[in-house]
Amino acid sequence: MNKELIINSGDSGVEVALLEDKVLVELHQENTNNAFTVGDIFLGEIRKVMPGLNAAFVGVGYQKDAFLHYSDLGANIKTCQKFLKKALDGGQKTHMLNYVRFEKEIVKTGKISDVLDKKQKILVQILKEPISTKGPRLTSEVTIPGRYMVLVPFSNTVGISRKIMSGDERKRLKNLMESIIPKNFGVVVRTAAEGKSVAQLHEDLNNLVEKWGEVVNNLTGQAPPAKILGELDKTSGLLRDVMNASFNSIVVNNDRIMEETKDFVSNMYPEKLEIISKHTSRTPIFDYFNITRQIKSAFGKNVSLKGGGYLVIEHTEALHVVDVNSGHNVSTEGSQEDTAIKVNLEAVEEVARQLRLRDIGGIIIIDFIDMKNPGNRKDVFEAMKKAMKNDGAKHTILPLSKFGLLQITRQRRRPEVKITTAEVCPACDGTGEIQPTILIAEQLETELNYLMNEMNLKGIKLMVHPILDAFLKRGFMSIQRKWYMKYKKWIPIYINEDYQLTEYHFFDRSGEEIELK
């Protein structure tokens, strides 16, 4: 598979497009004013404790208080709070946790009012960015992600990614990490660590422990709300999460981001530095790689399938609904069942792509075309599981119901990517109505009379849209001929297909436009 990363830097921020075999599968947007990114670590203050929700609202500097549920506190929240108090007062001389004495873990079924109090300071991390009218969602179980592992302070466990299937490799990684990890730190080993050497893993671990040191140092003397440690920018974060040896190309249109990308890749995959290149064409980078067109065709309400079918994607407050339609994809050969399975299998690939592309999360219901054969329903279910294999977000897929509905739950950590593809009609400004043609003719007549009689201009020419041209030249006694009879001069009318429906302009003998406003 040919995998390319296209990075477009503009005035409003950075857009990162991931292409697989030239097909857009992920689009990430980073606004320059986004101060609340997943992974950012904040010093917050408890504003409200809500026993009914078993949650607390925390002030982190956002316009709405962030949400912290009891289940996101972490088992060792009391130990973390004790460490935090000492760090804020400047009494914590080292970021290492060798001499930290662990408090009793909180129980899973406990109450948040027994753990947190109003106005209490707390170290939190952004779990979900602000979405719609909701503030950020937080966790107090701080983690620091790296290329090969995720560091978990105040923990003594070593977890291995489920995607590492080899039992021997899982055992090797677990034994290795247990031998090198500092005391009272835990790790979750990522899939990218599979087959990596001790030196590579140890270097990544040391970098993460140093970042934890930055957190501890930045806490000294701080008052909430304050950002303690910012996550990597989206470009580097995406490279960290998706970059692997299978990448073929990274193209950037900005010198600064190109240097940052080179620095990042040189640390992780020095042999891949040669795949990074600068976009030098005058054609905008997203246009050059056909990304703009794919965005326009993929983010509308209706999404076409190559075989003639189409998807209708609707969003409600509670869930997303995808309706699969056959369109004109109805074969004269074969049965209705054959047509249904053909369209449904084609829809599976596009649905999986849309979920990644738009980063749709929550509950998704897909209404496939009805299939009577249980084997066909199973084939669609298996095809969906296979199509979503490359989706990095956690998801669960249930088999098709007897009504042809397939249910998916998918994790979403960032706001859903929403791009408006419909454009406001330039002729009506979105009202759905344009000026009556008879009034356009009267307006033209008024302006022409002014130019001919008041300004006494010679050699006037008129440029219009093709439809307006047909209207002015329609019939033997056309409007153009009437002008000739009235002014005793022929007014040439020319066509410009780029004009709006009712747009027109007058030009003088030298070809200069005559300004009338």
Short mmCIF file of C-alpha atoms in Angstrom, two decimals, residues 231-242 264:
data_model
loop_
_atom_site.label_atom_id
_atom_site.label_comp_id
_atom_site.label_asym_id
_atom_site.label_seq_id
_atom_site.Cartn_x
_atom_site.Cartn_y
_atom_site.Cartn_z
CA GLU A 231 1.11 18.09 23.62
CA LEU A 232 3.06 17.95 20.38
CA ASP A 233 1.61 19.93 17.49
CA LYS A 234 -0.77 17.87 15.40
CA THR A 235 1.78 17.29 12.65
CA SER A 236 4.34 15.72 14.98
CA GLY A 237 1.62 13.98 16.99
CA LEU A 238 0.19 12.41 13.86
CA LEU A 239 3.65 11.34 12.71
CA ARG A 240 4.26 9.76 16.10
CA ASP A 241 0.97 7.84 15.98
CA VAL A 242 0.83 6.73 12.34
CA PHE A 264 11.09 14.31 14.28
#
